[in-house]
mmCIF file of C-alpha atoms and ligand atoms in Angstrom:
data_model
loop_
_atom_site.group_PDB
_atom_site.id
_atom_site.type_symbol
_atom_site.label_atom_id
_atom_site.label_comp_id
_atom_site.label_asym_id
_atom_site.label_seq_id
_atom_site.Cartn_x
_atom_site.Cartn_y
_atom_site.Cartn_z
ATOM 1 C CA MET W 692 16.439 10.938 -1.586
ATOM 2 C CA LYS W 693 15.621 13.171 1.367
ATOM 3 C CA VAL W 694 12.446 11.819 2.914
ATOM 4 C CA LEU W 695 10.578 13.386 5.814
ATOM 5 C CA VAL W 696 8.876 10.705 7.929
ATOM 6 C CA THR W 697 6.227 12.021 10.324
ATOM 7 C CA GLY W 698 5.614 9.604 13.186
ATOM 8 C CA GLY W 699 8.919 7.888 12.430
ATOM 9 C CA ALA W 700 9.272 6.902 16.101
ATOM 10 C CA GLY W 701 6.032 4.919 15.984
ATOM 11 C CA TYR W 702 5.334 1.301 15.104
ATOM 12 C CA ILE W 703 4.925 1.301 11.310
ATOM 13 C CA GLY W 704 6.921 4.537 10.876
ATOM 14 C CA SER W 705 10.028 3.132 12.571
ATOM 15 C CA HIS W 706 9.985 -0.065 10.526
ATOM 16 C CA THR W 707 9.725 2.051 7.372
ATOM 17 C CA VAL W 708 12.594 4.322 8.457
ATOM 18 C CA LYS W 709 14.722 1.187 8.808
ATOM 19 C CA GLU W 710 13.898 0.103 5.241
ATOM 20 C CA LEU W 711 14.545 3.632 3.887
ATOM 21 C CA LEU W 712 17.956 3.714 5.569
ATOM 22 C CA LYS W 713 18.798 0.277 4.163
ATOM 23 C CA GLN W 714 18.132 1.710 0.698
ATOM 24 C CA LYS W 715 20.477 4.657 1.502
ATOM 25 C CA HIS W 716 17.780 7.321 1.604
ATOM 26 C CA GLN W 717 18.327 10.303 3.899
ATOM 27 C CA VAL W 718 15.642 10.298 6.554
ATOM 28 C CA ILE W 719 14.326 13.133 8.687
ATOM 29 C CA ILE W 720 12.003 11.931 11.450
ATOM 30 C CA LEU W 721 9.459 14.394 12.823
ATOM 31 C CA ASP W 722 7.734 13.084 15.936
ATOM 32 C CA ASN W 723 6.189 14.698 19.006
ATOM 33 C CA PHE W 724 6.570 11.468 21.034
ATOM 34 C CA SER W 725 2.932 11.505 22.100
ATOM 35 C CA SER W 726 2.888 7.865 21.100
ATOM 36 C CA GLY W 727 6.345 7.433 19.573
ATOM 37 C CA HIS W 728 9.285 5.967 21.487
ATOM 38 C CA GLN W 729 12.929 6.947 21.534
ATOM 39 C CA GLU W 730 13.952 3.283 21.399
ATOM 40 C CA LEU W 731 12.173 2.953 18.037
ATOM 41 C CA VAL W 732 14.331 5.661 16.478
ATOM 42 C CA CYS W 733 16.739 3.561 14.481
ATOM 43 C CA GLY W 734 18.634 6.265 12.595
ATOM 44 C CA GLY W 735 18.158 9.322 10.431
ATOM 45 C CA HIS W 736 17.897 12.871 11.691
ATOM 46 C CA LEU W 737 15.419 13.222 14.550
ATOM 47 C CA VAL W 738 13.387 16.403 15.019
ATOM 48 C CA ARG W 739 11.093 16.675 18.029
ATOM 49 C CA GLY W 740 8.184 18.727 16.846
ATOM 50 C CA ASP W 741 4.454 18.871 16.394
ATOM 51 C CA LEU W 742 2.547 18.802 13.140
ATOM 52 C CA ARG W 743 0.008 21.219 14.568
ATOM 53 C CA SER W 744 2.729 23.876 14.721
ATOM 54 C CA GLU W 745 3.422 25.658 11.432
ATOM 55 C CA GLN W 746 6.606 26.968 13.003
ATOM 56 C CA ASP W 747 7.893 23.451 13.742
ATOM 57 C CA LEU W 748 7.055 22.375 10.216
ATOM 58 C CA ARG W 749 8.626 25.402 8.537
ATOM 59 C CA GLN W 750 11.809 24.854 10.481
ATOM 60 C CA VAL W 751 12.084 21.302 9.176
ATOM 61 C CA PHE W 752 11.469 22.302 5.557
ATOM 62 C CA GLN W 753 13.861 25.270 5.871
ATOM 63 C CA THR W 754 16.635 23.125 7.363
ATOM 64 C CA PHE W 755 16.381 20.066 5.126
ATOM 65 C CA GLN W 756 15.751 19.946 1.404
ATOM 66 C CA VAL W 757 12.866 17.538 1.776
ATOM 67 C CA GLU W 758 11.918 15.852 -1.520
ATOM 68 C CA ALA W 759 9.061 13.637 -0.369
ATOM 69 C CA VAL W 760 7.019 12.991 2.769
ATOM 70 C CA MET W 761 5.762 9.797 4.377
ATOM 71 C CA HIS W 762 2.987 10.746 6.766
ATOM 72 C CA PHE W 763 2.464 8.171 9.543
ATOM 73 C CA ALA W 764 1.815 10.437 12.541
ATOM 74 C CA SER W 765 -1.704 9.745 13.743
ATOM 75 C CA LEU W 766 -3.802 8.662 16.683
ATOM 76 C CA ILE W 767 -5.143 5.155 16.136
ATOM 77 C CA GLN W 768 -7.514 4.102 18.902
ATOM 78 C CA VAL W 769 -10.953 3.514 17.438
ATOM 79 C CA GLY W 770 -12.672 3.435 20.864
ATOM 80 C CA GLU W 771 -11.068 6.673 22.005
ATOM 81 C CA SER W 772 -12.078 8.338 18.732
ATOM 82 C CA TYR W 773 -15.742 7.779 19.718
ATOM 83 C CA THR W 774 -15.347 9.267 23.183
ATOM 84 C CA ASP W 775 -12.998 12.119 22.221
ATOM 85 C CA PRO W 776 -13.562 12.904 18.523
ATOM 86 C CA GLN W 777 -12.114 16.416 18.828
ATOM 87 C CA LYS W 778 -8.734 14.928 19.673
ATOM 88 C CA TYR W 779 -8.893 12.823 16.497
ATOM 89 C CA TYR W 780 -10.003 15.611 14.156
ATOM 90 C CA CYS W 781 -7.320 17.835 15.609
ATOM 91 C CA HIS W 782 -4.440 15.322 15.565
ATOM 92 C CA ASN W 783 -5.303 13.447 12.401
ATOM 93 C CA LEU W 784 -7.105 15.951 10.197
ATOM 94 C CA PHE W 785 -5.844 19.393 11.268
ATOM 95 C CA SER W 786 -2.247 18.116 11.494
ATOM 96 C CA SER W 787 -2.465 16.720 7.985
ATOM 97 C CA LEU W 788 -3.857 20.003 6.621
ATOM 98 C CA ASN W 789 -0.999 21.853 8.283
ATOM 99 C CA LEU W 790 1.576 19.473 6.894
ATOM 100 C CA LEU W 791 0.137 19.821 3.384
ATOM 101 C CA LYS W 792 0.076 23.602 3.670
ATOM 102 C CA ILE W 793 3.782 23.761 4.499
ATOM 103 C CA MET W 794 4.654 21.113 1.897
ATOM 104 C CA LEU W 795 3.013 23.250 -0.791
ATOM 105 C CA GLU W 796 4.682 26.385 0.559
ATOM 106 C CA PHE W 797 8.058 24.703 -0.006
ATOM 107 C CA GLY W 798 7.043 23.111 -3.310
ATOM 108 C CA VAL W 799 7.145 19.526 -1.995
ATOM 109 C CA LYS W 800 4.478 17.612 -3.908
ATOM 110 C CA ARG W 801 5.118 13.936 -3.236
ATOM 111 C CA LEU W 802 3.413 12.157 -0.336
ATOM 112 C CA ILE W 803 2.817 8.626 0.942
ATOM 113 C CA PHE W 804 -0.123 8.613 3.355
ATOM 114 C CA SER W 805 -0.993 6.058 6.067
ATOM 115 C CA SER W 806 -4.669 5.329 5.607
ATOM 116 C CA SER W 807 -6.678 2.457 7.018
ATOM 117 C CA ALA W 808 -9.194 -0.255 6.202
ATOM 118 C CA ALA W 809 -11.336 1.667 8.697
ATOM 119 C CA VAL W 810 -12.419 3.913 5.784
ATOM 120 C CA TYR W 811 -14.585 1.069 4.430
ATOM 121 C CA GLY W 812 -16.773 0.641 7.539
ATOM 122 C CA GLN W 813 -19.037 -2.413 7.318
ATOM 123 C CA PRO W 814 -17.817 -4.400 4.304
ATOM 124 C CA GLN W 815 -20.449 -5.117 1.671
ATOM 125 C CA GLN W 816 -18.329 -7.712 -0.041
ATOM 126 C CA ILE W 817 -15.182 -9.667 0.765
ATOM 127 C CA PRO W 818 -12.385 -9.427 -0.248
ATOM 128 C CA ILE W 819 -12.423 -5.636 -0.151
ATOM 129 C CA THR W 820 -11.109 -3.979 -3.293
ATOM 130 C CA GLU W 821 -10.178 -0.293 -3.523
ATOM 131 C CA GLU W 822 -13.453 0.322 -5.405
ATOM 132 C CA HIS W 823 -15.493 -0.844 -2.420
ATOM 133 C CA PRO W 824 -17.756 1.993 -1.188
ATOM 134 C CA VAL W 825 -16.243 4.069 1.571
ATOM 135 C CA ASN W 826 -18.353 4.575 4.680
ATOM 136 C CA PRO W 827 -16.329 4.966 7.883
ATOM 137 C CA ILE W 828 -18.280 4.104 11.032
ATOM 138 C CA ASN W 829 -16.040 5.799 13.611
ATOM 139 C CA PRO W 830 -14.271 9.167 13.862
ATOM 140 C CA TYR W 831 -10.857 7.510 13.445
ATOM 141 C CA GLY W 832 -11.855 6.080 10.050
ATOM 142 C CA ALA W 833 -13.577 9.362 9.164
ATOM 143 C CA THR W 834 -10.361 11.345 9.704
ATOM 144 C CA LYS W 835 -8.469 8.991 7.396
ATOM 145 C CA TYR W 836 -11.126 9.284 4.720
ATOM 146 C CA MET W 837 -11.295 13.080 5.043
ATOM 147 C CA VAL W 838 -7.548 13.348 4.487
ATOM 148 C CA GLU W 839 -7.915 11.165 1.377
ATOM 149 C CA ARG W 840 -10.567 13.578 0.066
ATOM 150 C CA VAL W 841 -8.289 16.542 0.737
ATOM 151 C CA LEU W 842 -5.440 14.791 -1.086
ATOM 152 C CA SER W 843 -7.576 14.192 -4.145
ATOM 153 C CA ASP W 844 -8.614 17.873 -4.283
ATOM 154 C CA TYR W 845 -5.011 19.038 -3.766
ATOM 155 C CA ASP W 846 -3.887 16.753 -6.578
ATOM 156 C CA ARG W 847 -6.411 18.300 -8.965
ATOM 157 C CA ALA W 848 -5.751 21.882 -7.877
ATOM 158 C CA TYR W 849 -2.049 21.920 -6.958
ATOM 159 C CA GLY W 850 -0.571 18.848 -8.627
ATOM 160 C CA LEU W 851 0.161 17.041 -5.348
ATOM 161 C CA LYS W 852 0.965 13.401 -6.154
ATOM 162 C CA TYR W 853 0.281 10.850 -3.449
ATOM 163 C CA VAL W 854 -0.222 7.208 -2.672
ATOM 164 C CA SER W 855 -2.711 6.503 0.092
ATOM 165 C CA LEU W 856 -2.046 3.099 1.636
ATOM 166 C CA ARG W 857 -5.032 1.541 3.377
ATOM 167 C CA TYR W 858 -3.582 -0.811 5.979
ATOM 168 C CA PHE W 859 -5.444 -3.851 7.190
ATOM 169 C CA ASN W 860 -4.136 -5.439 10.430
ATOM 170 C CA ALA W 861 -0.481 -4.482 10.822
ATOM 171 C CA ALA W 862 1.256 -7.019 13.063
ATOM 172 C CA GLY W 863 4.577 -8.637 13.949
ATOM 173 C CA ALA W 864 7.970 -7.081 14.555
ATOM 174 C CA ASP W 865 11.271 -6.423 12.822
ATOM 175 C CA PRO W 866 12.790 -9.841 11.931
ATOM 176 C CA ASP W 867 16.174 -8.546 13.266
ATOM 177 C CA GLY W 868 14.583 -7.947 16.675
ATOM 178 C CA GLN W 869 15.551 -4.254 16.742
ATOM 179 C CA LEU W 870 12.026 -2.784 16.449
ATOM 180 C CA GLY W 871 8.542 -3.806 17.482
ATOM 181 C CA GLU W 872 5.057 -2.798 18.535
ATOM 182 C CA LEU W 873 4.809 -0.508 21.569
ATOM 183 C CA HIS W 874 1.365 1.010 22.081
ATOM 184 C CA LYS W 875 0.158 2.471 25.356
ATOM 185 C CA PRO W 876 -2.484 1.346 26.018
ATOM 186 C CA GLU W 877 -2.233 -1.738 23.834
ATOM 187 C CA THR W 878 -5.536 -2.704 22.209
ATOM 188 C CA HIS W 879 -4.412 -4.984 19.359
ATOM 189 C CA LEU W 880 -4.979 -8.715 19.384
ATOM 190 C CA ILE W 881 -1.507 -10.189 18.863
ATOM 191 C CA PRO W 882 0.374 -8.059 21.430
ATOM 192 C CA ASN W 883 -2.490 -8.596 23.887
ATOM 193 C CA ILE W 884 -2.231 -12.378 23.516
ATOM 194 C CA ILE W 885 1.540 -12.217 23.904
ATOM 195 C CA GLN W 886 1.354 -10.022 26.995
ATOM 196 C CA HIS W 887 -1.163 -12.504 28.413
ATOM 197 C CA LEU W 888 1.239 -15.393 27.725
ATOM 198 C CA LEU W 889 3.990 -13.404 29.470
ATOM 199 C CA GLY W 890 1.762 -13.042 32.528
ATOM 200 C CA GLN W 891 1.240 -9.293 31.980
ATOM 201 C CA ASN W 892 -2.381 -9.343 30.813
ATOM 202 C CA PRO W 893 -4.404 -11.750 32.982
ATOM 203 C CA GLY W 894 -7.704 -10.163 31.891
ATOM 204 C CA PHE W 895 -7.244 -11.004 28.196
ATOM 205 C CA GLN W 896 -10.591 -11.713 26.530
ATOM 206 C CA VAL W 897 -11.856 -12.746 23.144
ATOM 207 C CA PHE W 898 -14.325 -10.047 22.158
ATOM 208 C CA GLY W 899 -17.325 -11.938 20.841
ATOM 209 C CA ASN W 900 -17.877 -15.572 19.834
ATOM 210 C CA ASP W 901 -21.223 -15.070 18.150
ATOM 211 C CA PHE W 902 -20.037 -13.623 14.826
ATOM 212 C CA PRO W 903 -21.297 -15.277 11.608
ATOM 213 C CA THR W 904 -17.913 -16.977 11.014
ATOM 214 C CA PRO W 905 -16.970 -20.698 11.175
ATOM 215 C CA ASP W 906 -15.793 -20.552 14.829
ATOM 216 C CA GLY W 907 -17.856 -17.519 15.875
ATOM 217 C CA THR W 908 -14.853 -15.206 16.340
ATOM 218 C CA ALA W 909 -13.939 -12.266 14.090
ATOM 219 C CA ILE W 910 -11.708 -12.767 11.057
ATOM 220 C CA ARG W 911 -8.946 -10.289 10.210
ATOM 221 C CA ASP W 912 -6.211 -9.932 7.614
ATOM 222 C CA TYR W 913 -2.829 -9.739 9.394
ATOM 223 C CA ILE W 914 0.065 -8.232 7.497
ATOM 224 C CA HIS W 915 3.664 -8.186 8.709
ATOM 225 C CA VAL W 916 4.912 -4.693 9.505
ATOM 226 C CA THR W 917 8.113 -5.151 7.439
ATOM 227 C CA ASP W 918 6.042 -6.105 4.399
ATOM 228 C CA LEU W 919 3.988 -2.961 5.016
ATOM 229 C CA ALA W 920 7.160 -0.887 5.348
ATOM 230 C CA ARG W 921 8.521 -2.192 2.043
ATOM 231 C CA ALA W 922 5.273 -1.301 0.290
ATOM 232 C CA HIS W 923 5.948 2.342 1.239
ATOM 233 C CA LEU W 924 9.294 2.265 -0.537
ATOM 234 C CA LYS W 925 7.703 0.783 -3.634
ATOM 235 C CA ALA W 926 5.015 3.480 -3.533
ATOM 236 C CA LEU W 927 7.680 6.176 -3.188
ATOM 237 C CA GLU W 928 9.585 4.814 -6.201
ATOM 238 C CA ARG W 929 6.432 4.821 -8.316
ATOM 239 C CA ILE W 930 5.358 8.314 -7.335
ATOM 240 C CA MET W 931 8.867 9.744 -7.853
ATOM 241 C CA ALA W 932 8.920 8.128 -11.298
ATOM 242 C CA GLY W 933 5.950 10.313 -12.242
ATOM 243 C CA SER W 934 3.008 8.014 -11.594
ATOM 244 C CA SER W 935 -0.492 9.344 -10.973
ATOM 245 C CA SER W 936 -1.927 9.391 -7.442
ATOM 246 C CA GLN W 937 -3.295 6.079 -6.178
ATOM 247 C CA ILE W 938 -5.156 4.424 -3.325
ATOM 248 C CA ILE W 939 -3.961 0.936 -2.435
ATOM 249 C CA ASN W 940 -5.026 -1.707 0.083
ATOM 250 C CA LEU W 941 -2.262 -3.414 2.002
ATOM 251 C CA GLY W 942 -3.283 -6.763 3.367
ATOM 252 C CA SER W 943 -2.326 -10.389 3.028
ATOM 253 C CA ALA W 944 -5.605 -11.461 1.374
ATOM 254 C CA LYS W 945 -5.769 -14.255 3.968
ATOM 255 C CA GLY W 946 -8.064 -14.215 6.962
ATOM 256 C CA TYR W 947 -7.611 -15.705 10.430
ATOM 257 C CA SER W 948 -10.138 -15.833 13.234
ATOM 258 C CA VAL W 949 -9.257 -14.678 16.746
ATOM 259 C CA LEU W 950 -9.224 -18.334 17.865
ATOM 260 C CA GLU W 951 -6.886 -19.281 15.011
ATOM 261 C CA VAL W 952 -4.508 -16.513 16.044
ATOM 262 C CA ILE W 953 -4.625 -17.744 19.656
ATOM 263 C CA ARG W 954 -3.865 -21.332 18.545
ATOM 264 C CA THR W 955 -0.951 -20.083 16.437
ATOM 265 C CA ALA W 956 0.417 -18.125 19.413
ATOM 266 C CA GLU W 957 0.149 -21.241 21.598
ATOM 267 C CA LYS W 958 2.002 -23.279 18.972
ATOM 268 C CA VAL W 959 4.783 -20.692 18.534
ATOM 269 C CA THR W 960 5.323 -20.081 22.262
ATOM 270 C CA GLY W 961 4.511 -23.514 23.724
ATOM 271 C CA LYS W 962 2.268 -21.742 26.259
ATOM 272 C CA THR W 963 -1.474 -21.908 26.845
ATOM 273 C CA VAL W 964 -3.970 -19.046 26.746
ATOM 274 C CA SER W 965 -6.575 -19.087 29.487
ATOM 275 C CA LEU W 966 -9.599 -18.578 27.240
ATOM 276 C CA LYS W 967 -12.261 -16.108 28.334
ATOM 277 C CA PHE W 968 -14.999 -14.800 26.093
ATOM 278 C CA GLY W 969 -16.449 -11.318 26.509
ATOM 279 C CA PRO W 970 -19.004 -9.307 24.552
ATOM 280 C CA ARG W 971 -18.271 -7.928 21.095
ATOM 281 C CA ARG W 972 -16.306 -4.696 21.039
ATOM 282 C CA PRO W 973 -18.484 -1.878 19.680
ATOM 283 C CA GLY W 974 -17.913 -1.314 15.968
ATOM 284 C CA ASP W 975 -16.085 -4.622 15.327
ATOM 285 C CA VAL W 976 -17.122 -6.219 12.041
ATOM 286 C CA PRO W 977 -17.208 -10.011 11.514
ATOM 287 C CA VAL W 978 -14.725 -10.163 8.633
ATOM 288 C CA LEU W 979 -12.124 -7.760 7.198
ATOM 289 C CA LEU W 980 -10.155 -9.101 4.277
ATOM 290 C CA ALA W 981 -8.234 -7.162 1.630
ATOM 291 C CA SER W 982 -7.946 -7.798 -2.028
ATOM 292 C CA SER W 983 -4.223 -7.323 -2.609
ATOM 293 C CA GLN W 984 -4.443 -7.488 -6.393
ATOM 294 C CA LYS W 985 -3.749 -3.797 -6.952
ATOM 295 C CA ALA W 986 -0.818 -3.780 -4.504
ATOM 296 C CA GLU W 987 0.656 -6.687 -6.428
ATOM 297 C CA SER W 988 0.057 -5.380 -9.939
ATOM 298 C CA TRP W 989 0.545 -1.637 -9.461
ATOM 299 C CA LEU W 990 3.197 -1.604 -6.762
ATOM 300 C CA GLY W 991 4.806 -4.892 -7.749
ATOM 301 C CA TRP W 992 4.562 -5.728 -4.046
ATOM 302 C CA GLY W 993 4.872 -9.236 -2.677
ATOM 303 C CA ARG W 994 4.692 -10.418 0.901
ATOM 304 C CA GLU W 995 7.762 -12.067 2.385
ATOM 305 C CA PHE W 996 7.047 -12.119 6.104
ATOM 306 C CA SER W 997 3.277 -12.297 6.446
ATOM 307 C CA ASP W 998 2.881 -15.968 7.288
ATOM 308 C CA LEU W 999 0.903 -15.885 10.563
ATOM 309 C CA GLU W 1000 3.395 -18.064 12.452
ATOM 310 C CA PHE W 1001 6.247 -15.764 11.456
ATOM 311 C CA ILE W 1002 4.225 -12.695 12.451
ATOM 312 C CA VAL W 1003 3.579 -14.148 15.901
ATOM 313 C CA LYS W 1004 7.163 -15.425 16.255
ATOM 314 C CA THR W 1005 8.701 -12.003 15.566
ATOM 315 C CA ALA W 1006 6.193 -10.291 17.889
ATOM 316 C CA TRP W 1007 6.963 -12.856 20.613
ATOM 317 C CA GLN W 1008 10.723 -12.284 20.273
ATOM 318 C CA TRP W 1009 10.243 -8.521 20.598
ATOM 319 C CA HIS W 1010 7.871 -8.640 23.561
ATOM 320 C CA GLN W 1011 10.052 -11.072 25.496
ATOM 321 C CA ARG W 1012 12.780 -8.431 25.473
ATOM 322 C CA HIS W 1013 10.408 -5.576 26.422
HETATM 323 N N1 UFG Q 2585 -9.577 -8.744 19.944
HETATM 324 C C1 UFG Q 2585 -9.858 -9.561 21.006
HETATM 325 N N2 UFG Q 2585 -9.216 -9.319 22.184
HETATM 326 C C2 UFG Q 2585 -8.318 -8.322 22.342
HETATM 327 C C3 UFG Q 2585 -8.014 -7.497 21.231
HETATM 328 C C4 UFG Q 2585 -8.673 -7.743 20.046
HETATM 329 O O1 UFG Q 2585 -10.678 -10.471 20.913
HETATM 330 O O2 UFG Q 2585 -7.770 -8.156 23.458
HETATM 331 C C5 UFG Q 2585 -10.239 -8.989 18.658
HETATM 332 C C6 UFG Q 2585 -11.008 -7.782 18.139
HETATM 333 O O3 UFG Q 2585 -12.295 -7.741 18.701
HETATM 334 C C7 UFG Q 2585 -10.982 -8.028 16.636
HETATM 335 C C8 UFG Q 2585 -9.642 -8.739 16.404
HETATM 336 O O4 UFG Q 2585 -9.253 -9.250 17.671
HETATM 337 O O5 UFG Q 2585 -12.012 -8.885 16.273
HETATM 338 C C9 UFG Q 2585 -8.560 -7.809 15.909
HETATM 339 O O6 UFG Q 2585 -8.520 -6.669 16.760
HETATM 340 P P1 UFG Q 2585 -7.382 -5.549 16.681
HETATM 341 O O7 UFG Q 2585 -7.707 -4.540 17.745
HETATM 342 O O8 UFG Q 2585 -6.049 -6.185 16.703
HETATM 343 O O9 UFG Q 2585 -7.568 -4.924 15.240
HETATM 344 P P2 UFG Q 2585 -8.860 -4.284 14.550
HETATM 345 O O10 UFG Q 2585 -9.243 -5.190 13.434
HETATM 346 O O11 UFG Q 2585 -9.897 -3.921 15.516
HETATM 347 O O12 UFG Q 2585 -8.227 -2.894 14.067
HETATM 348 C C10 UFG Q 2585 -7.540 -2.761 12.874
HETATM 349 C C11 UFG Q 2585 -6.544 -1.598 13.016
HETATM 350 C C12 UFG Q 2585 -7.278 -0.316 13.216
HETATM 351 C C13 UFG Q 2585 -8.333 -0.150 12.136
HETATM 352 C C14 UFG Q 2585 -9.246 -1.344 12.142
HETATM 353 C C15 UFG Q 2585 -10.390 -1.223 11.191
HETATM 354 O O13 UFG Q 2585 -5.671 -1.825 14.088
HETATM 355 O O14 UFG Q 2585 -6.381 0.749 13.161
HETATM 356 O O15 UFG Q 2585 -8.472 -2.493 11.869
HETATM 357 O O16 UFG Q 2585 -10.167 -1.382 9.967
HETATM 358 F F1 UFG Q 2585 -9.080 0.944 12.398
#
């Protein structure tokens, strides 16, 4: 199949491109390199362009007979979305509307969308199922939820079929060592710990040790990026086979506290973190944990790489080389 991958030079996008190519799909990557990286382009046809430009989009759809779209391109910093919401509504919401407009213009009606656990806001019960009420507490999560609303209306009105994948904590790196996580600035826990262990992040802090959890630090559901990538291929297969639109959580259904992640990193690397505790980061919730029942039953998805030690090991291998 001919699949357009927006943000295919980013972290999750690049890992998914690799899986698509392995399955012999033809891939067109559209990326403006605002946060993508040339070294994460692992094949396919690369187009430098911006989703906010109808002209850029039309050119792609005119040149390639795109059959389906995987839409990863997005800004992802929760903190920045508070201080500069316009940037987020413009890049995440307006871009998506533009993409959908041109897709419909060219009769392309199959989409896999990168959503986030951020749509749930403060969880009311754990594990979080897809029926959990949606109440985003930051502009980043709001943009993801707004796109989901648009998708549901476009399905009803125009027959657009989509799978919205709500990621929990994507982590780890390509087991072959070719691809990995490269965010600037980096805000995520595992790369921050690793950079600290490599001597590049002396100020590393644990944000909060007064959460209502067994060790006082926040619990998250870490899912290996290659497992995430493979879920996209399963979703594409289902939607191309004529399935109805769906929303699906992607997590490992297992939670680890920040201190447990640090201990795992120390075990994997044989190095010691110099522990410093700081205040909670605004908006951080005590526990985020996915129910992965629907991903398993509907997608037929299983996790191969999401053991925490393996996640940290693959991330460590990648960061040592970068
Ligand atoms: N943390 C630290 N120190 C750091 C970085 C993180 O203690 O240097 C803590 C955070 O406070 C949090 C946990 O480690 O408790 C995980 O933090 P991440 O930044 O790695 O991930 P988040 O859970 O904050 O964010 C993830 C996704 C977001 C999504 C969010 C909400 O990366 O895109 O879940 O659902 F919005």
